[in-house]
Structures are given as structure tokens and as C-alpha cells.
Coordinates of C-alpha atoms in Angstrom, one line a residue:
Chain H
X1 CA 0.0 0.0 0.0
X2 CA 1.4 3.7 -0.8
X3 CA 2.2 5.8 2.7
X4 CA 2.0 9.1 1.9
X5 CA 3.4 11.0 4.9
X6 CA 3.1 8.0 7.1
X7 CA -1.0 7.7 6.1
X8 CA -2.5 5.2 3.4
X9 CA -2.9 6.3 0.2
X10 CA -6.9 5.3 -0.3
X11 CA -7.5 6.7 3.0
X12 CA -5.7 9.8 2.2
X13 CA -7.6 10.1 -1.1
X14 CA -11.1 9.4 0.1
X15 CA -11.1 12.5 2.7
X16 CA -9.4 14.6 -0.4
X17 CA -13.4 13.3 -2.8
X18 CA -14.4 14.3 -0.1
X19 CA -12.9 17.4 0.8
X20 CA -13.3 18.3 -3.0
X21 CA -17.7 17.0 -2.5
X22 CA -17.9 19.3 0.8
X23 CA -15.8 22.0 -1.3
X24 CA -17.9 22.1 -4.4
X25 CA -21.3 22.3 -2.3
X26 CA -19.5 25.1 -0.2
X27 CA -18.5 26.9 -3.7
X28 CA -22.1 26.6 -4.9
X29 CA -23.7 27.9 -2.3
X30 CA -21.2 31.1 -1.3
X31 CA -21.4 32.0 -5.0
X32 CA -25.7 32.5 -4.6
X33 CA -24.8 34.3 -1.7
X34 CA -22.2 36.7 -3.3
X35 CA -24.3 36.7 -6.0
X36 CA -27.4 38.0 -3.9
X37 CA -25.2 40.4 -1.6
X38 CA -23.7 42.0 -4.3
X39 CA -27.4 43.1 -6.1
X40 CA -29.6 43.1 -3.2
X41 CA -27.3 43.7 0.1
X42 CA -28.9 41.4 1.6
X43 CA -27.2 38.8 3.5
X44 CA -29.5 35.8 2.5
X45 CA -29.9 33.3 5.6
X46 CA -32.2 31.2 3.9
X47 CA -29.9 30.1 1.4
X48 CA -29.4 27.1 3.2
X49 CA -33.2 26.5 3.3
X50 CA -33.5 27.1 0.1
X51 CA -30.5 24.8 -0.7
X52 CA -33.1 21.6 1.8
X53 CA -36.1 22.9 -0.4
X54 CA -34.6 21.9 -3.9
X55 CA -33.0 18.9 -2.7
X56 CA -37.0 17.7 -1.0
X57 CA -38.2 19.2 -5.0
X58 CA -36.2 16.4 -6.2
X59 CA -38.0 13.9 -3.4
X60 CA -41.5 14.9 -4.1
X61 CA -41.2 14.9 -8.2
X62 CA -39.8 11.6 -8.1
X63 CA -41.8 9.8 -4.9
X64 CA -45.0 12.1 -6.0
X65 CA -44.8 12.7 -9.8
X66 CA -42.4 9.8 -10.7
X67 CA -39.6 12.1 -12.2
X68 CA -36.4 10.9 -12.1
X69 CA -32.6 12.7 -11.6
X70 CA -32.5 14.4 -14.2
X71 CA -35.4 15.9 -14.8
X72 CA -35.2 17.4 -11.7
X73 CA -32.0 18.4 -12.3
X74 CA -33.6 21.6 -13.7
X75 CA -37.0 20.9 -12.6
X76 CA -36.5 21.3 -8.6
X77 CA -34.3 24.9 -9.3
X78 CA -36.8 26.1 -11.7
X79 CA -39.4 25.6 -9.2
X80 CA -37.5 26.6 -6.4
X81 CA -35.9 29.5 -8.4
X82 CA -40.3 30.8 -8.8
X83 CA -40.7 31.1 -5.3
X84 CA -37.5 33.2 -4.8
X85 CA -39.1 35.7 -7.8
X86 CA -42.6 35.4 -5.1
X87 CA -40.4 35.9 -1.9
X88 CA -38.1 38.7 -3.6
X89 CA -41.1 41.1 -4.5
X90 CA -43.4 40.1 -1.8
X91 CA -40.9 40.4 1.4
X92 CA -37.8 41.0 0.6
X93 CA -38.0 43.5 -1.4
X94 CA -39.6 45.7 1.3
X95 CA -36.2 45.6 2.9
X96 CA -33.9 47.7 0.6
X97 CA -33.8 51.1 2.1
X98 CA -33.1 49.3 5.8
X99 CA -30.3 48.6 7.5
X100 CA -28.3 45.4 6.4
X101 CA -29.4 43.6 9.6
X102 CA -33.3 44.1 8.7
X103 CA -32.5 41.4 5.7
X104 CA -30.1 39.2 7.8
X105 CA -33.2 38.8 10.3
X106 CA -35.8 38.4 7.8
X107 CA -34.3 36.3 5.6
X108 CA -33.5 34.0 9.3
X109 CA -36.9 34.2 10.1
X110 CA -38.6 33.1 6.6
X111 CA -35.5 29.7 6.8
X112 CA -36.8 28.8 10.3
X113 CA -40.1 28.9 9.1
X114 CA -39.7 27.0 5.6
X115 CA -37.5 24.2 7.9
X116 CA -40.0 24.7 10.3
X117 CA -43.2 23.7 7.4
X118 CA -40.6 20.8 6.2
X119 CA -40.3 19.6 9.6
X120 CA -44.0 19.4 10.3
X121 CA -44.5 17.3 6.7
X122 CA -42.1 15.0 6.2
X123 CA -40.5 15.5 10.4
X124 CA -36.6 14.8 10.5
X125 CA -35.9 11.7 10.7
X126 CA -34.8 12.2 6.1
X127 CA -36.0 10.4 3.6
X128 CA -33.4 8.4 1.2
X129 CA -32.6 9.6 -2.6
X130 CA -31.7 6.3 -4.6
X131 CA -28.1 7.1 -6.8
X132 CA -29.7 7.2 -10.2
X133 CA -28.9 4.5 -12.2
X134 CA -26.7 5.7 -14.9
X135 CA -24.2 7.4 -11.6
X136 CA -24.1 4.7 -9.2
X137 CA -21.0 2.0 -9.0
X138 CA -17.7 3.4 -8.8
X139 CA -14.5 3.8 -11.0
X140 CA -10.6 2.3 -10.3
X141 CA -8.3 5.2 -10.6
X142 CA -5.4 3.6 -9.8
X143 CA -4.7 5.0 -6.6
X144 CA -7.9 4.7 -5.7
X145 CA -11.8 3.7 -6.3
X146 CA -14.0 6.7 -6.9
X147 CA -17.9 6.3 -6.4
X148 CA -19.1 7.5 -10.2
X149 CA -21.6 9.9 -8.4
X150 CA -19.2 11.9 -6.4
X151 CA -16.9 12.4 -9.5
X152 CA -20.1 13.7 -10.9
X153 CA -20.8 16.4 -8.3
X154 CA -17.8 17.3 -8.5
X155 CA -17.9 17.9 -12.3
X156 CA -20.9 19.4 -12.5
X157 CA -20.4 21.6 -9.8
X158 CA -17.2 23.5 -11.5
X159 CA -19.1 23.8 -14.6
X160 CA -22.2 25.4 -12.9
X161 CA -19.4 27.8 -10.8
X162 CA -17.2 28.5 -13.7
X163 CA -20.8 29.2 -16.2
X164 CA -21.8 31.7 -13.7
X165 CA -18.5 33.5 -13.8
X166 CA -18.9 33.5 -17.5
X167 CA -22.2 35.2 -17.2
X168 CA -21.0 37.3 -14.6
X169 CA -17.2 38.6 -16.3
X170 CA -17.7 38.0 -19.5
X171 CA -21.0 38.8 -21.1
X172 CA -23.6 41.8 -21.6
X173 CA -25.7 40.5 -19.0
X174 CA -23.0 40.7 -16.6
X175 CA -22.3 43.9 -17.8
X176 CA -25.3 45.2 -16.6
X177 CA -25.3 43.1 -13.3
X178 CA -21.8 44.2 -12.2
X179 CA -23.3 48.1 -13.3
X180 CA -26.6 47.8 -11.3
X181 CA -24.1 46.4 -8.2
X182 CA -22.2 49.3 -8.3
X183 CA -24.2 52.3 -8.5
X184 CA -29.0 51.3 -9.6
X185 CA -29.9 54.2 -9.9
X186 CA -27.5 55.4 -12.8
X187 CA -28.1 52.0 -14.6
X188 CA -31.6 52.4 -14.2
X189 CA -31.1 55.8 -15.7
X190 CA -30.0 54.2 -19.0
X191 CA -33.3 52.4 -19.2
X192 CA -32.0 49.2 -18.1
X193 CA -35.5 47.9 -15.5
X194 CA -33.5 47.2 -12.5
X195 CA -35.8 46.7 -9.8
X196 CA -36.5 42.9 -12.2
X197 CA -33.0 42.4 -12.7
X198 CA -32.6 42.1 -8.9
X199 CA -35.7 39.4 -8.8
X200 CA -33.9 37.8 -11.0
X201 CA -30.7 38.1 -9.3
X202 CA -31.8 37.0 -6.5
X203 CA -33.9 34.1 -8.0
X204 CA -30.6 32.9 -9.6
X205 CA -29.0 32.5 -6.8
X206 CA -31.7 30.3 -5.0
X207 CA -31.6 28.2 -7.7
X208 CA -28.6 27.6 -7.8
X209 CA -29.0 26.6 -3.9
X210 CA -32.0 23.9 -5.3
X211 CA -29.5 22.9 -7.9
X212 CA -27.3 21.8 -5.1
X213 CA -30.1 20.6 -3.2
X214 CA -30.9 18.1 -5.9
X215 CA -26.7 17.4 -6.4
X216 CA -26.6 16.5 -2.0
X217 CA -29.9 15.0 -2.4
X218 CA -28.8 11.7 -2.8
X219 CA -25.6 11.8 -0.6
X220 CA -26.6 13.2 2.2
X221 CA -30.4 12.1 3.6
X222 CA -33.5 14.7 2.3
X223 CA -34.1 15.9 5.4
X224 CA -35.2 19.8 6.6
X225 CA -31.7 20.0 9.0
X226 CA -29.3 20.0 5.4
X227 CA -29.0 23.0 5.2
X228 CA -28.7 24.0 9.0
X229 CA -25.9 22.1 8.7
X230 CA -24.1 23.0 5.5
X231 CA -24.6 27.2 6.1
X232 CA -22.5 28.3 9.0
X233 CA -19.6 27.1 7.5
X234 CA -21.0 28.2 3.9
X235 CA -21.0 31.6 6.1
X236 CA -17.7 31.3 7.2
X237 CA -16.2 30.3 3.7
X238 CA -17.9 33.2 2.5
X239 CA -16.3 35.2 4.8
X240 CA -12.6 34.0 3.9
X241 CA -13.0 34.4 0.9
X242 CA -14.3 38.0 0.7
X243 CA -18.2 39.1 0.3
X244 CA -19.0 40.0 -3.5
X245 CA -16.2 38.4 -5.0
X246 CA -17.2 35.7 -7.8
X247 CA -14.3 33.7 -8.8
X248 CA -13.4 34.3 -4.8
X249 CA -16.3 32.2 -3.7
X250 CA -15.5 29.4 -5.7
X251 CA -12.1 28.8 -4.6
X252 CA -12.7 29.6 -1.5
X253 CA -15.2 27.0 -1.5
X254 CA -13.1 24.4 -2.9
X255 CA -10.1 24.8 -0.8
X256 CA -11.6 25.0 2.2
X257 CA -13.2 21.4 1.3
X258 CA -10.3 19.9 1.1
X259 CA -8.6 21.3 3.9
X260 CA -11.1 20.2 6.6
X261 CA -10.7 17.1 4.6
X262 CA -7.3 17.1 5.3
X263 CA -7.7 17.8 8.3
X264 CA -10.0 15.0 9.1
X265 CA -6.7 12.9 8.1
X266 CA -4.3 14.7 10.1
X267 CA -5.7 16.1 13.2
X268 CA -9.6 14.6 12.7
X269 CA -10.2 16.1 16.2
X270 CA -9.7 19.6 15.1
X271 CA -11.7 18.6 11.4
X272 CA -15.5 20.5 12.7
X273 CA -13.7 24.1 13.9
X274 CA -11.0 24.2 10.8
X275 CA -13.1 26.3 8.8
X276 CA -13.5 29.0 11.8
X277 CA -9.9 29.0 12.7
X278 CA -9.3 29.4 9.3
X279 CA -11.5 32.0 9.1
X280 CA -10.3 33.9 12.7
X281 CA -6.6 34.0 11.4
X282 CA -7.8 35.6 7.8
X283 CA -9.6 38.4 9.4
X284 CA -7.1 39.0 11.6
X285 CA -4.7 39.3 8.2
X286 CA -6.7 40.5 5.5
X287 CA -9.9 41.8 6.9
X288 CA -12.0 42.2 3.8
X289 CA -11.5 38.5 2.9
X290 CA -8.7 36.8 0.6
X291 CA -10.7 38.2 -2.9
X292 CA -11.8 41.1 -0.9
X293 CA -12.0 44.3 -3.2
X294 CA -11.0 48.1 -1.1
X295 CA -14.3 49.3 0.0
Chain P
X1 CA -39.9 68.8 -28.0
X2 CA -39.2 69.2 -23.8
X3 CA -41.4 71.3 -21.2
X4 CA -40.9 71.8 -17.3
X5 CA -44.1 73.2 -16.2
X6 CA -44.3 74.1 -12.2
X7 CA -42.1 71.4 -11.3
X8 CA -41.3 71.1 -7.4
X9 CA -38.6 68.5 -6.2
X10 CA -37.6 67.7 -3.0
X11 CA -34.7 65.0 -1.0
X12 CA -36.5 64.6 2.2
X13 CA -37.1 67.3 4.0
X14 CA -35.7 69.8 2.4
X15 CA -37.8 71.4 -0.5
X16 CA -35.4 72.4 -3.4
X17 CA -37.6 72.9 -6.0
X18 CA -40.1 75.3 -7.0
X19 CA -41.6 75.7 -10.0
X20 CA -38.6 75.4 -12.3
X21 CA -40.4 76.4 -15.7
X22 CA -39.2 76.6 -19.4
X23 CA -38.9 74.6 -22.2
X24 CA -36.5 72.7 -25.1
X25 CA -37.5 72.9 -28.6
X26 CA -36.5 70.3 -30.6
X27 CA -33.0 71.1 -32.4
X28 CA -32.0 72.9 -29.6
X29 CA -28.6 73.6 -27.3
X30 CA -30.3 75.3 -24.0
X31 CA -28.4 76.0 -20.8
X32 CA -29.1 75.9 -16.8
X33 CA -27.0 79.0 -16.0
X34 CA -26.7 79.5 -11.7
X35 CA -24.9 79.8 -8.5
X36 CA -24.3 76.6 -6.8
X37 CA -26.8 75.0 -5.1
X38 CA -29.6 77.0 -7.5
X39 CA -30.9 73.9 -8.2
X40 CA -29.7 72.9 -11.7
X41 CA -28.7 69.6 -11.2
X42 CA -31.8 68.6 -9.2
X43 CA -33.4 69.9 -12.2
X44 CA -31.4 67.5 -14.3
X45 CA -31.9 64.6 -12.0
X46 CA -35.6 65.2 -11.5
X47 CA -36.5 65.5 -15.6
X48 CA -35.2 62.0 -15.7
X49 CA -37.2 60.5 -12.2
X50 CA -34.0 60.2 -9.7
X51 CA -35.2 62.1 -6.8
X52 CA -36.9 61.1 -4.4
X53 CA -40.3 62.8 -4.8
X54 CA -41.2 65.5 -7.6
X55 CA -44.7 66.9 -8.4
X56 CA -46.2 69.5 -11.7
X57 CA -45.5 68.6 -15.1
X58 CA -42.5 67.3 -17.3
X59 CA -43.6 66.8 -21.1
X60 CA -41.9 65.1 -23.1
X61 CA -42.4 65.2 -27.1
X62 CA -46.0 66.2 -25.7
X63 CA -46.1 62.9 -23.2
X64 CA -45.9 63.2 -19.1
X65 CA -42.8 62.3 -17.5
X66 CA -43.8 62.7 -14.0
X67 CA -45.2 59.7 -12.6
X68 CA -42.7 56.9 -14.7
X69 CA -39.6 54.7 -13.6
X70 CA -36.4 56.6 -15.0
X71 CA -36.2 53.4 -17.0
X72 CA -39.3 54.2 -18.9
X73 CA -38.0 57.6 -18.9
X74 CA -34.7 56.2 -20.4
X75 CA -36.5 54.8 -22.8
X76 CA -38.7 57.4 -24.0
X77 CA -35.7 58.9 -25.4
X78 CA -34.2 61.1 -22.8
X79 CA -30.4 60.1 -22.1
X80 CA -28.4 61.4 -19.3
X81 CA -24.7 62.9 -17.9
X82 CA -24.5 63.0 -15.1
X83 CA -21.9 65.7 -12.9
X84 CA -20.1 62.7 -11.7
X85 CA -19.7 61.1 -14.4
X86 CA -21.5 57.7 -13.6
X87 CA -18.5 55.8 -15.0
X88 CA -18.2 52.0 -13.5
X89 CA -14.8 50.5 -12.0
X90 CA -15.5 47.5 -12.2
X91 CA -16.3 47.7 -16.1
X92 CA -13.7 47.7 -19.2
X93 CA -14.2 51.4 -21.6
X94 CA -15.8 49.0 -23.7
X95 CA -18.2 47.5 -21.6
X96 CA -19.1 51.1 -20.1
X97 CA -19.6 51.9 -23.5
X98 CA -21.4 49.4 -24.5
X99 CA -23.5 49.1 -21.5
X100 CA -26.6 51.1 -22.1
X101 CA -29.4 49.8 -23.7
X102 CA -30.5 51.5 -27.5
X103 CA -33.0 52.6 -27.3
X104 CA -33.9 54.0 -30.6
X105 CA -32.6 53.7 -33.6
X106 CA -30.7 57.1 -35.0
X107 CA -27.6 56.6 -32.6
X108 CA -24.2 57.3 -33.2
X109 CA -22.0 54.0 -34.2
X110 CA -19.3 53.2 -32.0
X111 CA -16.8 54.0 -35.0
X112 CA -18.8 57.4 -34.7
X113 CA -18.1 57.8 -31.4
X114 CA -14.3 56.7 -31.3
X115 CA -14.1 59.5 -34.5
X116 CA -15.7 62.2 -32.2
X117 CA -13.1 60.6 -28.9
X118 CA -9.6 59.2 -30.4
X119 CA -8.6 58.9 -26.8
X120 CA -11.9 56.0 -26.0
X121 CA -10.4 54.1 -29.3
X122 CA -7.2 53.8 -27.6
X123 CA -8.0 53.2 -24.1
X124 CA -11.1 50.6 -25.4
X125 CA -9.3 47.7 -23.8
X126 CA -8.8 49.3 -20.3
X127 CA -10.0 47.2 -17.8
X128 CA -11.7 49.6 -15.7
X129 CA -13.5 52.5 -16.6
X130 CA -12.4 54.6 -13.9
X131 CA -8.4 54.0 -14.7
X132 CA -9.1 56.7 -17.1
X133 CA -8.5 60.3 -16.9
X134 CA -11.1 62.6 -15.6
X135 CA -11.3 63.8 -19.3
X136 CA -11.0 60.0 -20.7
X137 CA -14.3 59.4 -18.5
X138 CA -15.7 62.5 -19.9
X139 CA -15.7 61.7 -23.0
X140 CA -17.1 58.2 -22.4
X141 CA -20.1 59.2 -19.8
X142 CA -21.1 61.1 -23.5
X143 CA -19.9 58.7 -25.9
X144 CA -22.5 56.1 -24.1
X145 CA -25.4 58.1 -24.4
X146 CA -24.8 59.2 -28.0
X147 CA -24.8 55.2 -28.6
X148 CA -28.6 54.6 -27.7
X149 CA -30.0 56.5 -29.8
X150 CA -31.3 59.1 -27.4
X151 CA -32.6 62.5 -28.8
X152 CA -33.2 64.7 -25.9
X153 CA -29.0 65.1 -23.5
X154 CA -28.8 66.1 -20.3
X155 CA -25.1 67.2 -20.0
X156 CA -25.0 67.9 -16.4
X157 CA -21.3 70.0 -16.4
X158 CA -19.0 68.7 -18.7
X159 CA -16.0 71.1 -19.0
X160 CA -16.2 71.1 -15.2
X161 CA -12.3 70.7 -13.2
X162 CA -11.3 70.1 -17.3
X163 CA -8.1 71.0 -18.9
X164 CA -8.7 74.1 -21.9
X165 CA -7.7 71.5 -24.3
X166 CA -10.4 68.9 -23.7
X167 CA -13.0 71.4 -22.8
X168 CA -12.8 72.9 -25.9
X169 CA -13.0 69.0 -28.2
X170 CA -16.4 69.3 -25.8
X171 CA -17.3 71.7 -27.1
X172 CA -16.5 70.8 -30.7
X173 CA -18.9 67.8 -29.6
X174 CA -21.4 69.5 -29.0
X175 CA -21.8 71.4 -31.8
X176 CA -21.3 68.5 -33.7
X177 CA -23.9 66.3 -32.2
X178 CA -26.5 69.5 -32.7
X179 CA -26.2 69.9 -36.2
X180 CA -26.9 65.7 -36.3
X181 CA -30.2 67.0 -35.0
X182 CA -30.1 66.1 -31.3
X183 CA -31.2 68.7 -28.5
X184 CA -29.1 69.7 -25.7
X185 CA -30.1 70.0 -22.7
X186 CA -27.0 71.4 -21.1
X187 CA -26.1 73.1 -17.0
X188 CA -22.8 74.9 -17.3
X189 CA -20.9 77.1 -14.2
X190 CA -18.9 78.4 -17.3
X191 CA -21.2 80.8 -18.6
X192 CA -17.9 81.6 -21.4
X193 CA -18.4 78.0 -22.5
X194 CA -22.2 77.9 -22.5
X195 CA -21.9 81.2 -24.9
X196 CA -19.8 79.2 -27.7
X197 CA -22.7 76.2 -28.2
X198 CA -25.9 77.2 -26.5
X199 CA -28.9 78.7 -29.0
X200 CA -30.5 80.4 -25.1
X201 CA -29.7 80.7 -21.4
X202 CA -31.9 80.0 -18.5
X203 CA -30.9 81.5 -15.1
X204 CA -31.8 79.5 -11.9
X205 CA -32.1 81.2 -8.7
X206 CA -33.6 79.2 -5.6
X207 CA -35.2 76.4 -7.1
X208 CA -36.6 78.8 -10.1
X209 CA -36.3 79.7 -13.8
X210 CA -35.3 83.6 -13.3
X211 CA -35.1 85.4 -16.4
X212 CA -34.1 83.4 -20.1
X213 CA -31.7 85.2 -22.6
X214 CA -31.3 84.7 -26.2
X215 CA -27.0 83.4 -26.9
X216 CA -27.1 86.8 -29.5
X217 CA -27.6 89.3 -26.4
X218 CA -25.5 87.3 -23.7
X219 CA -22.4 90.0 -24.9
X220 CA -24.9 93.2 -23.7
X221 CA -26.5 91.1 -21.0
X222 CA -23.0 90.8 -19.0
X223 CA -23.8 93.1 -16.0
X224 CA -27.3 91.5 -15.2
X225 CA -25.0 87.9 -15.7
X226 CA -22.8 88.5 -13.5
X227 CA -25.5 89.5 -10.5
X228 CA -27.4 86.5 -11.1
X229 CA -23.9 84.2 -11.3
X230 CA -21.8 86.8 -8.6
X231 CA -18.6 86.8 -10.6

């Protein structure tokens, strides 16, 4: 057996892969948070609940309507995105003129309500979601066995993250988004319907969370708390990466997943806290975060 | 083309415009002159719908603009080049230029804008619009609204703080776009510059229009003007 730093190779690579998987979810979730924060100036505490909704909607689609995994990958973000549009139009849009704190409190409250509703309806023990036939099994990579589904999650997350980055940095829609983030009244005075742009941005960020939720459904059981388990770490990721930086949240998400995975191998006792230790160090050295821009 | 009647505007509790009346006819270049704080910039912003509260009437081509959102006013064919220029640092120079959507046919092409402002062609690849010099930013702020097809342009102190050679270039540009049939409402502190481009001048004081001077009478009205502007 190969030994690396006195650790058996398969164990090291296994944890590295687990780290990458977690990192993929951190990246997708913090990306959505960064996009929403940039445009709406609201820290969307409901993000975890919407991630959970994404997983639940795919479970509901499968068990009540017989709609499988791959259609759910499109349908669930779409449905949760529409739910996001309703939330933004009816509730969140009333807070834009107020302090950040109100948005934080409101979305935190929303997440409690959403999670409570699902707990009432489905209990909190969690329900299994089978890995689709096509992605079950494992592949021998030579140095380890990789479950196919986990490879798929990392690849899908990478594609979604990079596409989001390309849309924001390289298209004219993205330029309009960046401009509106910087000076919304000016962009509106050019003829852009900024309120609609804000609604669609929220829907887009929410759809990203739901997409991550569908990807997560076969890995973690589908349960009402799956969002809150993730979201604390994701907020640390956003703080470390720097609020509002798109590439920053992607790199930090994957990076911290890997750091967490490696910690599990070398010093398991610290694996639950390592992200927060990194956060403290980063904030001491660079208060704006690793990729944050000067105010 | 633009008729402003009894326009009032407020920022919070402070009442800035107290019944502004004036009109701009199609193809004219008209200036708003006045001291700092007279309400010139607020008048521009009120026409565009960029103040928290306004009352009165702003008719553009016969249609009422008060009550519309800024994006609807822009779509009607009015474009603004604000005093602070409004160049976006997170956008490249080209992205800044292409940002305002086309609202009507008949705007200038990018090539024509580069002919008016050759500096912009050289700086097109600059990654952050705010890395340009003040003069270049002003050219970009004017250039990008020429593309949109809006025929009524609101230019708020386009010459403020710029070197004389750039002021001349902006003067040439205003005369050129007038020849092309654009209508311009110009806010100026520098009435010597205003005299080289404008047809008529409105003088503002304390949130009201107090006088109108046709450009050919500007010379003979100098005493009056000095009193208004306190120069």
C-alpha cells in the first residue's frame, strides 16, 4: 500500500475526495450568496433552507410524480427559483432601504419557517434518495476507487460555478449586473429595469442553491435540517473569500472543503473547527477577506 | 420637445425646486446657468426621475414623464450624463461604452464615437473604466449616451475640472451632435463656454427660473449675468 506522510494512500485520497465534494457544495452555495449580496445588499440567511427545498422538491417529484433525477436537476431549481421570485417580490423587496440587519433577520426568520413547515410535513429523520442508475457504481482510478456519483457532483459543480462566473464577467448581461451592483440608479437611468434585474438575480442565486440541493439529495439523506448543517460553514467560507467576489467564493469553497478533508486525516479532532480557525486568521490578516475588494 | 412646468422636487424634508418652468425646442442647445445650489443638477435629476419626490409636469414630445420610473423615461428617449460622470469601475472601457441599451434607432455607431473621441479608441481595452483620466471619463460618459438613439441629452457640467483643450473638444462635440439633430440641455457654471455652444440660456436662482437670455443678447446682458452668477 502507498503511504504518504505516514498515512495510507487510499485513506488520504478518500478524504480528499470527500473534501472536494463538500467544497463543491460550499462553492455553489457561497457563490449564490455572493451574487445575491452584491446586488440586493442582503445576507440571505434563507439560503440553507432553499438548498434543502431543492433536495425536497426533487424527492417529491420522484415519489409523487415519478419524475427522475435528471429532469429534477432542471425542474427543481426552476420551481425553487419561482418561489424565490415570490419571496423577493412580496417580502424581501420591502427591506432595501433599511439596514443590512433587517434583511438578515427576515431571511433567518424565513429559513426557520420553511424548515418548520417541512419538518411538520415530513418529520426530521430524513428520507433516502437513490443514486440514479447511470451514476451508480465506482471507477478504479489506479490509486483509489471513486464512486461515480461523487465524481459527477464535483464535475457538475465545477461546470455550474465556471458558467456563473463566465456569465457575470464576460457577457453584457453580466456587465449590466456588475454596473447595477455598483450604482443601480445610474443603470436604471439608462433604461434598464433594475427592480426586475434584482428579482431575477435573487431567483438565480436561489436556483443555484436548489441545484446544489438536488446534487446533495443522494449523498446526504433528504431532511429538513440538511441546509442548516451546511450553512454555518458556508457563511464562514463567504467571510474568508470576501463578500461579493464571485471567483473568490468558488476558489475558497473548494479550497476550504479540501482543507477540511485533509484535517480529518491528519488531526481529526480539529476537522469541525478548522474552517473557523482559518476564518479568524484570515480576518486578522486581511479583514476584507482573501478576494475582497477595497471598500 | 421638452416642456417643464411648475416642477417641484424634494430631497427628504428639503424642498429644492420651487416651480421650475422652461422649454427646450427640438434641435436646440439650451443651458441652465446659476450659482452652486441654485437647483440645476436637481432639475436634471428630476427630469430623469432620479429624485425621491417630484411634482409638476415634465412633458417630452407631449408625453408626461412625472410619475414614470427612470428606466421608462430613458426608454422614451432622454439620456443623462451626470455631473459625477457615473463611470463604472467594475466594467472595462468597452463595457462602459456598450452598457446603456439602445432605446431608439439613429444613435451614433461605436466607430463614429471613436472619431469624435480618438482617446477612447486607444483606451478601449482598459479593464476598469475608472482608471481613465477625468477628461477621458467625461468623453466616455458622453460617448456612451450618443450610442443609445436617445435624441434629448441632459449634460450636467461636462466641462467641470477639465483642461482647456478637452473643454474645446467637448464644445466641438456638442456643436457636432447639434448638427446631427440632437437636442441638448446643458448645465454650466462656465457661461463663456456656454456661449460658444448654446442657443438660449435660462438662469436659475433658489430653485426657480428667473430669466431667459437668447445667446445673441448674452454680450449685452453681461452686467445682469454677473449679478446673477456672482462672478
